[in-house]
PDB file of C-alpha atoms in Angstrom:
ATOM      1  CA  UNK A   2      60.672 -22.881-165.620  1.00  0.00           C
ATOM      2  CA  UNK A   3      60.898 -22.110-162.008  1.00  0.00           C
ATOM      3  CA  UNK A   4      58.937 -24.662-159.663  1.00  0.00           C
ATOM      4  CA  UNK A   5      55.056 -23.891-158.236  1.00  0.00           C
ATOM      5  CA  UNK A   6      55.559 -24.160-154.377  1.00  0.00           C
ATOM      6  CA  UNK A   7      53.358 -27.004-153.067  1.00  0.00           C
ATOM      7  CA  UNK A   8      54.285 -28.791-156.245  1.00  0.00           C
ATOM      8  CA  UNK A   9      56.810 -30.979-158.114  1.00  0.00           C
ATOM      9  CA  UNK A  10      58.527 -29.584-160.288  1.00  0.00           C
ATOM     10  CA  UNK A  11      58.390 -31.494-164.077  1.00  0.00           C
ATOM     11  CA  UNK A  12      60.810 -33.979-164.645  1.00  0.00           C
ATOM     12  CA  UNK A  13      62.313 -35.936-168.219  1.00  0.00           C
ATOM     13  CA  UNK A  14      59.504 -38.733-166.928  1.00  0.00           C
ATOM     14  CA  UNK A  15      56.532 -37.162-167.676  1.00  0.00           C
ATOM     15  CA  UNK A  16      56.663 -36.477-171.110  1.00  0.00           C
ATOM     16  CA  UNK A  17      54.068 -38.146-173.649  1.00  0.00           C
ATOM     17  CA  UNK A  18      54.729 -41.680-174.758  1.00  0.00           C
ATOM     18  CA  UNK A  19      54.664 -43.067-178.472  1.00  0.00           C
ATOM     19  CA  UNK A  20      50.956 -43.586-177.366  1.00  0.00           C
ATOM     20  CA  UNK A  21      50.269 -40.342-176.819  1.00  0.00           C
ATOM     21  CA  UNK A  22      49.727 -40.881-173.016  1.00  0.00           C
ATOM     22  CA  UNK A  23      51.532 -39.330-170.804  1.00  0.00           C
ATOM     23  CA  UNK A  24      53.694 -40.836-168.197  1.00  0.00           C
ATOM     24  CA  UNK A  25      53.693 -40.096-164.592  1.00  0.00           C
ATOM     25  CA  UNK A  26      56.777 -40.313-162.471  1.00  0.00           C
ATOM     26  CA  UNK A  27      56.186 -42.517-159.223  1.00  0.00           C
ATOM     27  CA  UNK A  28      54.649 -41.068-156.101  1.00  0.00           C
ATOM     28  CA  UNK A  29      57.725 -39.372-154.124  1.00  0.00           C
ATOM     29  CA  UNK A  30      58.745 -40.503-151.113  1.00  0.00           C
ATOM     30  CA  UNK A  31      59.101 -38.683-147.878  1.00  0.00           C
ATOM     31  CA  UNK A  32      62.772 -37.764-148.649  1.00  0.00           C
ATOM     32  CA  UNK A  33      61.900 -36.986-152.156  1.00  0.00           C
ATOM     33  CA  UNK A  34      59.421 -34.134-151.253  1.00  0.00           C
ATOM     34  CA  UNK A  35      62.037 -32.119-149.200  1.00  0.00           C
ATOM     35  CA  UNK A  36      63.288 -30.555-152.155  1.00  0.00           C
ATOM     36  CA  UNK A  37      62.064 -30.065-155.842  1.00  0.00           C
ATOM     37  CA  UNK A  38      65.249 -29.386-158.158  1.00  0.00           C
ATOM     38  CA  UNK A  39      64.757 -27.027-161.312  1.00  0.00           C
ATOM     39  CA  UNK A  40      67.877 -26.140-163.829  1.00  0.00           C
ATOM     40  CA  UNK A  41      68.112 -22.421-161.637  1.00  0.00           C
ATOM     41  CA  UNK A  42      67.623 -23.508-158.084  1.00  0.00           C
ATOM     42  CA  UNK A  43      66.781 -25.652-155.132  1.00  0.00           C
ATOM     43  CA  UNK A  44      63.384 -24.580-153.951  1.00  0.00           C
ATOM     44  CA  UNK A  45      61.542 -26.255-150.704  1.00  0.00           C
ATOM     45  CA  UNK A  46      58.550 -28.455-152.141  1.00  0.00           C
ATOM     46  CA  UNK A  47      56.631 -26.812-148.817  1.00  0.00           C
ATOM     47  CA  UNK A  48      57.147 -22.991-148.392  1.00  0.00           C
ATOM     48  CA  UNK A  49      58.603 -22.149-145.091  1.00  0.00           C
ATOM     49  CA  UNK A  50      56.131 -20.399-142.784  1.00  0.00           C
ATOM     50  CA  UNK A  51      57.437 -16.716-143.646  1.00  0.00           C
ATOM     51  CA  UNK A  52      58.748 -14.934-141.256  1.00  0.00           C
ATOM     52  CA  UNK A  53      58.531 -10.813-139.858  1.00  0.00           C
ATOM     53  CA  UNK A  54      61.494  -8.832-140.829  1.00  0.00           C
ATOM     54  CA  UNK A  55      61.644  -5.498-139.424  1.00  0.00           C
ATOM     55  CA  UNK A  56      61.534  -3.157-142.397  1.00  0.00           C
ATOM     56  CA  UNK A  57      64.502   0.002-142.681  1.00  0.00           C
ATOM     57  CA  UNK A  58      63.630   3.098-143.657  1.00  0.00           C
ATOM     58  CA  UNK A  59      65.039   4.082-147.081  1.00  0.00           C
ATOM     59  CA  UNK A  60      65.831   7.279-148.668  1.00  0.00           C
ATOM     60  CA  UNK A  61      65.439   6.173-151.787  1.00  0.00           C
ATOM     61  CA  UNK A  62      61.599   5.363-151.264  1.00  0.00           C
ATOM     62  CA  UNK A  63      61.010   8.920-149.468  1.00  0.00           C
ATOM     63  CA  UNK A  64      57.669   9.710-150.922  1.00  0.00           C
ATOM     64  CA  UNK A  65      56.160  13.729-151.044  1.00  0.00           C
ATOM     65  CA  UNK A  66      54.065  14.501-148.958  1.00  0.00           C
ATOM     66  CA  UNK A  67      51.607  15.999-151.244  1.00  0.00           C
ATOM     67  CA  UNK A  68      51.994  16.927-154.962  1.00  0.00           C
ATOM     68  CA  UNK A  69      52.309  20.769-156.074  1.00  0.00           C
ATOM     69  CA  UNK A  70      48.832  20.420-157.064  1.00  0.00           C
ATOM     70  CA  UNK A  71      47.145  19.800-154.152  1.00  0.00           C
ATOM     71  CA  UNK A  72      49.609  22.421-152.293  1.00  0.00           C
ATOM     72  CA  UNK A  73      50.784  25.769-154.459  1.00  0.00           C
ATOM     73  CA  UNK A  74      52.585  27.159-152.029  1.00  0.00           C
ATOM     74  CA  UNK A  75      54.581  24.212-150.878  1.00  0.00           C
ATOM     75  CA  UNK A  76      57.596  24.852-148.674  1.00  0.00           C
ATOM     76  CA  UNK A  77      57.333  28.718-148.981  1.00  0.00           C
ATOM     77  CA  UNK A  78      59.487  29.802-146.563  1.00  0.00           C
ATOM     78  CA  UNK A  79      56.887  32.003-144.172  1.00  0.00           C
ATOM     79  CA  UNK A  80      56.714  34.184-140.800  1.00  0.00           C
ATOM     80  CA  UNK A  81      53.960  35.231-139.175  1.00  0.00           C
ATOM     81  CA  UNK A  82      54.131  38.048-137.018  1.00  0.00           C
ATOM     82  CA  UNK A  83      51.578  39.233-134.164  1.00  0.00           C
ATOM     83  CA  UNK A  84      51.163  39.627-130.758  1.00  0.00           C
ATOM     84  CA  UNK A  85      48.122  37.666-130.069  1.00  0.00           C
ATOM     85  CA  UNK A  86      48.534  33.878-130.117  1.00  0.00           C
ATOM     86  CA  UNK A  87      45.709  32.697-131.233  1.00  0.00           C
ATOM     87  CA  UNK A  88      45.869  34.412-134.508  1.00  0.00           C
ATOM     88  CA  UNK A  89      49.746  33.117-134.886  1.00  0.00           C
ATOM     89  CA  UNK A  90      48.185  30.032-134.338  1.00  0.00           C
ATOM     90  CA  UNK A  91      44.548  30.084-136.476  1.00  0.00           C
ATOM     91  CA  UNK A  92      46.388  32.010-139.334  1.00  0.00           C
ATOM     92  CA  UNK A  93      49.446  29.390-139.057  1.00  0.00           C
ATOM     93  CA  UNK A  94      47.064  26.453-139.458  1.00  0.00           C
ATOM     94  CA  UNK A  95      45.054  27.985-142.494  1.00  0.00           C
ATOM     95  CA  UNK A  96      48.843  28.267-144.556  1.00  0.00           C
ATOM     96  CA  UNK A  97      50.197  25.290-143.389  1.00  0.00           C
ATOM     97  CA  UNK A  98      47.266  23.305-144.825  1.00  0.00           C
ATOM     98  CA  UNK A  99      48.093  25.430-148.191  1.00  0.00           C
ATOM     99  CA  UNK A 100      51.875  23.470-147.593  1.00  0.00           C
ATOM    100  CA  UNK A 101      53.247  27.093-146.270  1.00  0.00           C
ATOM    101  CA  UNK A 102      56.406  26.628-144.251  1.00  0.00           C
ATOM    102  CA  UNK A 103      55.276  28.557-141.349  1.00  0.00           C
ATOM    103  CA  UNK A 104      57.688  29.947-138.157  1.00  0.00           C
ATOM    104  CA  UNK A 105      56.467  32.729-135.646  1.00  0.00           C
ATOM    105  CA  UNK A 106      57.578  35.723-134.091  1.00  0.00           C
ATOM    106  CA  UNK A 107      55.275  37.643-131.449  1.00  0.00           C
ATOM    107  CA  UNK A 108      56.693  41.154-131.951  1.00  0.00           C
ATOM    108  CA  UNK A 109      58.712  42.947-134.280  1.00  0.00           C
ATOM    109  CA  UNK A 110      62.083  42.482-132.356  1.00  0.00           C
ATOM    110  CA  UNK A 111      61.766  38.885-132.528  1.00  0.00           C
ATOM    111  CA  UNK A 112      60.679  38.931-136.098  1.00  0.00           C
ATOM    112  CA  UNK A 113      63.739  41.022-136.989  1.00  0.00           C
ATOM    113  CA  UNK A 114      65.984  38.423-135.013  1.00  0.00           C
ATOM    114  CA  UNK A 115      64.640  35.866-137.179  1.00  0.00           C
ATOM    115  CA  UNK A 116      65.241  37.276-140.092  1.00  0.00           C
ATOM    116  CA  UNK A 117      68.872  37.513-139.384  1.00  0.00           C
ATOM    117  CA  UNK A 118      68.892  34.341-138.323  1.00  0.00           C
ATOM    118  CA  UNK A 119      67.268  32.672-140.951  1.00  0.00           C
ATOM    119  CA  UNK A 120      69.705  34.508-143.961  1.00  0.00           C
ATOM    120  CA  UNK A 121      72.516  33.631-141.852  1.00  0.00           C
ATOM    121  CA  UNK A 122      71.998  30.405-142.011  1.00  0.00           C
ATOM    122  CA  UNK A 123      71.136  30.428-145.731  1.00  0.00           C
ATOM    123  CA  UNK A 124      67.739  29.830-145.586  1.00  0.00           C
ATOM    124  CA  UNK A 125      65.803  33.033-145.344  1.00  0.00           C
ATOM    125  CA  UNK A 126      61.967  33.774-144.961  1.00  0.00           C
ATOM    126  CA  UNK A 127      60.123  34.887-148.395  1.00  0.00           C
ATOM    127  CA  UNK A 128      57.359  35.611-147.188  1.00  0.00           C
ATOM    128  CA  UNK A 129      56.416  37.813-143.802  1.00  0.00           C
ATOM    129  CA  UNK A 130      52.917  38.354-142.612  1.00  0.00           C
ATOM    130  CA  UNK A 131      53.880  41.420-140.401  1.00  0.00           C
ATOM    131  CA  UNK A 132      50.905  42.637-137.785  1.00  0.00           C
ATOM    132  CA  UNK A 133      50.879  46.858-137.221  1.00  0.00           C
ATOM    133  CA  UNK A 134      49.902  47.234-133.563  1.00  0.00           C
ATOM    134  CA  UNK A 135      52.974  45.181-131.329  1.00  0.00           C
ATOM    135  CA  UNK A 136      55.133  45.555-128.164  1.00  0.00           C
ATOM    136  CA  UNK A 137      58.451  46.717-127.962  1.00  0.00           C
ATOM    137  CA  UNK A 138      58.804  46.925-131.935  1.00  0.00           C
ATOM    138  CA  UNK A 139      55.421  48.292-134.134  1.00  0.00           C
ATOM    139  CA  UNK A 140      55.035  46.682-137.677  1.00  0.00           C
ATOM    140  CA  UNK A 141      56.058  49.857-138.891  1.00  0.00           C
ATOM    141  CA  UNK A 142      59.942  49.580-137.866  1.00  0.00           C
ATOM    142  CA  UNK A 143      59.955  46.125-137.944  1.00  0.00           C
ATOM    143  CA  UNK A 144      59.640  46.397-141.977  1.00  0.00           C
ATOM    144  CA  UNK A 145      62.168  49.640-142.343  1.00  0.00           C
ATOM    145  CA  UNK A 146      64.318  47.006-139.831  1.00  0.00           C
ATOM    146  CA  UNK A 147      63.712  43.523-142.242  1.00  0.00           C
ATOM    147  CA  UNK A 148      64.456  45.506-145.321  1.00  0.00           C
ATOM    148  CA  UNK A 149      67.839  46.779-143.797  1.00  0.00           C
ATOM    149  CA  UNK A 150      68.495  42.711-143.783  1.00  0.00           C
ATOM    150  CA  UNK A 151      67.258  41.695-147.086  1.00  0.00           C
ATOM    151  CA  UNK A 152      65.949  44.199-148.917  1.00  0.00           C
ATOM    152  CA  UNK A 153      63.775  43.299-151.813  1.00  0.00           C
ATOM    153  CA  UNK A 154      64.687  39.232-151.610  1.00  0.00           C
ATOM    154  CA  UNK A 155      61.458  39.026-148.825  1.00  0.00           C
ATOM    155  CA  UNK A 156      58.057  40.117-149.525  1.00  0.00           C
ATOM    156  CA  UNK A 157      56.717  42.175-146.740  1.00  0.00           C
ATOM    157  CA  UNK A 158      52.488  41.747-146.513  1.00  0.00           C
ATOM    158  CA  UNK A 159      51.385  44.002-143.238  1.00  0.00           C
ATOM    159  CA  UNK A 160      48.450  43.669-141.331  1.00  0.00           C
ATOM    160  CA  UNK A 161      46.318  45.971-139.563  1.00  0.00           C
ATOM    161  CA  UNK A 162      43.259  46.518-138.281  1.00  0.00           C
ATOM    162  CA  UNK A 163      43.098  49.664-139.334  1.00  0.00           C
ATOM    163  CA  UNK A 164      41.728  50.464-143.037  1.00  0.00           C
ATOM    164  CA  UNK A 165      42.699  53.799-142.871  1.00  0.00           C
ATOM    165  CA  UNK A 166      44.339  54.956-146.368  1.00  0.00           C
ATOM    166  CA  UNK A 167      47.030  56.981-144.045  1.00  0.00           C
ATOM    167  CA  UNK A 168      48.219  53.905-142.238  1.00  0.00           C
ATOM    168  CA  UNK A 169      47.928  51.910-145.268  1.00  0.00           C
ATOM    169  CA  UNK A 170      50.774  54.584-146.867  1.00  0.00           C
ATOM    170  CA  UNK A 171      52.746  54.679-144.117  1.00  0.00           C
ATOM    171  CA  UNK A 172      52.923  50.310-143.472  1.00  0.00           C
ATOM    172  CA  UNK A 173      54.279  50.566-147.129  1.00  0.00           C
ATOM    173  CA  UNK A 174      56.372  53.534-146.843  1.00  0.00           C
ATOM    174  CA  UNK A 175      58.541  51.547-144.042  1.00  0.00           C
ATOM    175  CA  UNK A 176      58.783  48.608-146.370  1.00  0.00           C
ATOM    176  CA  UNK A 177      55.653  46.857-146.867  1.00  0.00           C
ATOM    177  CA  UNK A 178      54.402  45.731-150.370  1.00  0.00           C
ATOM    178  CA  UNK A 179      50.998  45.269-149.766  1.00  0.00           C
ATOM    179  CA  UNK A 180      48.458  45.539-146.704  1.00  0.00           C
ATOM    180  CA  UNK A 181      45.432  43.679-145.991  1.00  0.00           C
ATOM    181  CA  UNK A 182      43.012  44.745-143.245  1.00  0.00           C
ATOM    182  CA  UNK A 183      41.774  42.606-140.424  1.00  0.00           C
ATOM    183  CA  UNK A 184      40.372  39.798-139.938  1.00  0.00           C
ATOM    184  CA  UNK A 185      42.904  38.621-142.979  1.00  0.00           C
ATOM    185  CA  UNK A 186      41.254  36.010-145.087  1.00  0.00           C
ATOM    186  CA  UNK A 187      43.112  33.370-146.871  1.00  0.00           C
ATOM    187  CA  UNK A 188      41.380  33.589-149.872  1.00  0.00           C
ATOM    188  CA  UNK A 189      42.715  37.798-149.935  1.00  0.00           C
ATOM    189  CA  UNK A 190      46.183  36.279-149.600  1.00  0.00           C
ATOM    190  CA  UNK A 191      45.968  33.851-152.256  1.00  0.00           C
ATOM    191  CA  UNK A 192      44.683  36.722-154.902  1.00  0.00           C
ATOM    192  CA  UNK A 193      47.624  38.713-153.740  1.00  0.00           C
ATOM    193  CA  UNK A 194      50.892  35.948-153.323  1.00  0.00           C
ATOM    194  CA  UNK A 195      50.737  35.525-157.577  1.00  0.00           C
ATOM    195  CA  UNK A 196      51.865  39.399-157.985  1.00  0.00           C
ATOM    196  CA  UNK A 197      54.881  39.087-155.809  1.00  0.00           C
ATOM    197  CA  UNK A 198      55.206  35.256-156.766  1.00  0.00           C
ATOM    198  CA  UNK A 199      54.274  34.576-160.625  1.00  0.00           C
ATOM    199  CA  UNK A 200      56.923  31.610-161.019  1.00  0.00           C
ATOM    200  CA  UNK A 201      57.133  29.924-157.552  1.00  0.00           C
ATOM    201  CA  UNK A 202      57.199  26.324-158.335  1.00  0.00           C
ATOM    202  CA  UNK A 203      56.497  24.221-155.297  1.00  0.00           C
ATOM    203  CA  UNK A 204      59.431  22.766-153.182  1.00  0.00           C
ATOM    204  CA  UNK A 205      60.760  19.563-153.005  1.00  0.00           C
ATOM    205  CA  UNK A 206      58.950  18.747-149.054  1.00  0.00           C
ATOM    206  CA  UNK A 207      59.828  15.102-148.304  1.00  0.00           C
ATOM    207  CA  UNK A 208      58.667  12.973-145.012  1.00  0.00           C
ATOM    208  CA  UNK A 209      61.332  11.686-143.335  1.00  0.00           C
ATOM    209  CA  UNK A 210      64.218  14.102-144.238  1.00  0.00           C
ATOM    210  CA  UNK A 211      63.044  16.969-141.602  1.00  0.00           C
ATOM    211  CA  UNK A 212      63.959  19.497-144.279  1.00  0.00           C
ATOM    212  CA  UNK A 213      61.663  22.034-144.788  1.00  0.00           C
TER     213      UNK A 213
END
């Protein structure tokens, strides 16, 4: 066996005599005690005082951030698109706590510029959250414009504050699948993302690799 730091190892000496007492080796000397010899090793009767090594991240002990569990919708690839910051940012916060992957646009001519940006580069948006009431580019066109890009691959979900059945038709006649009314609540999104969703199994979201 291997020998117990701060002790010597056992030696041929002290085995049991014909008596049945056992026989202790003489006290080592001051030489003696700088190293304790086994059959597998030289080991250092007193362990060195250990000393800080500066750990190195590894790939191979990336851990998730979360389990599917905890986050459904894990790495869902999702923009959300409105003209008023604060509800970018309040409705961003809400879905990335959910593990949504969450980018912005504040109009629809910056939404649709993402879009063709993001299947370009091979990693397009599933999800859009696509306000009604914008500059420069309405909810309405943006949709008729994002479905020109990747037709039914995205689910469009508009937004308006307007309940009116007439603008709800028209939001879905220009491409969106559903529309909820505003304020949107997370818990209306959740009841809604299993239609156009039924098999998503959460992504793989890692710290450390940056990938999303």
């Amino acid at each position: 066996p291997n020998s117990t730091p701060g002790r010597v190892a056992n030696s041929p000496e002290s085995k049991p005599s014909d008596t049945g007492a056992i026989s202790m080796p003489p006290t080592p000397s001051v030489e003696d005690k700088a190293t304790c010899r086994d059959d597998n090793n030289i080991a250092s009767a007193v362990p060195p005082t250990p000393t800080a090594v500066p750990s190195t991240p590894s790939k191979s002990r990336i851990t998730p951030r979360s389990t599917p569990g905890e986050k459904p919708w894990l790495g869902l690839r999702t923009l959300i698109v409105d003209d008023i910051s604060t509800v970018r940012s309040i409705t961003g916060r809400l879905l990335s706590v959910q593990g949504f992957d969450c980018s912005f646009a504040e109009d629809g001519d910056i939404a649709v510029e993402a879009v063709q940006k993001a299947v370009d580069a091979g990693d397009p948006f599933k999800l859009i959250l696509l306000d009604k009431e914008m500059p420069r580019m309405d909810g309405f066109a943006a949709a008729a414009a994002i479905r020109e890009i990747q037709g039914d691959a995205v689910t469009i979900i508009g937004v308006t504050g307007n309940a009116l059945k007439e603008d709800i038709d028209e939001f879905q006649q220009h491409g969106a699948d559903i529309v909820l009314t505003k304020p949107m609540r997370l818990t209306s999104l959740k009841e809604v993302l299993p239609r156009f969703f039924p098999n998503y199994q959460p992504q793989a979201f890692l710290r450390g690799t940056g990938a999303q």
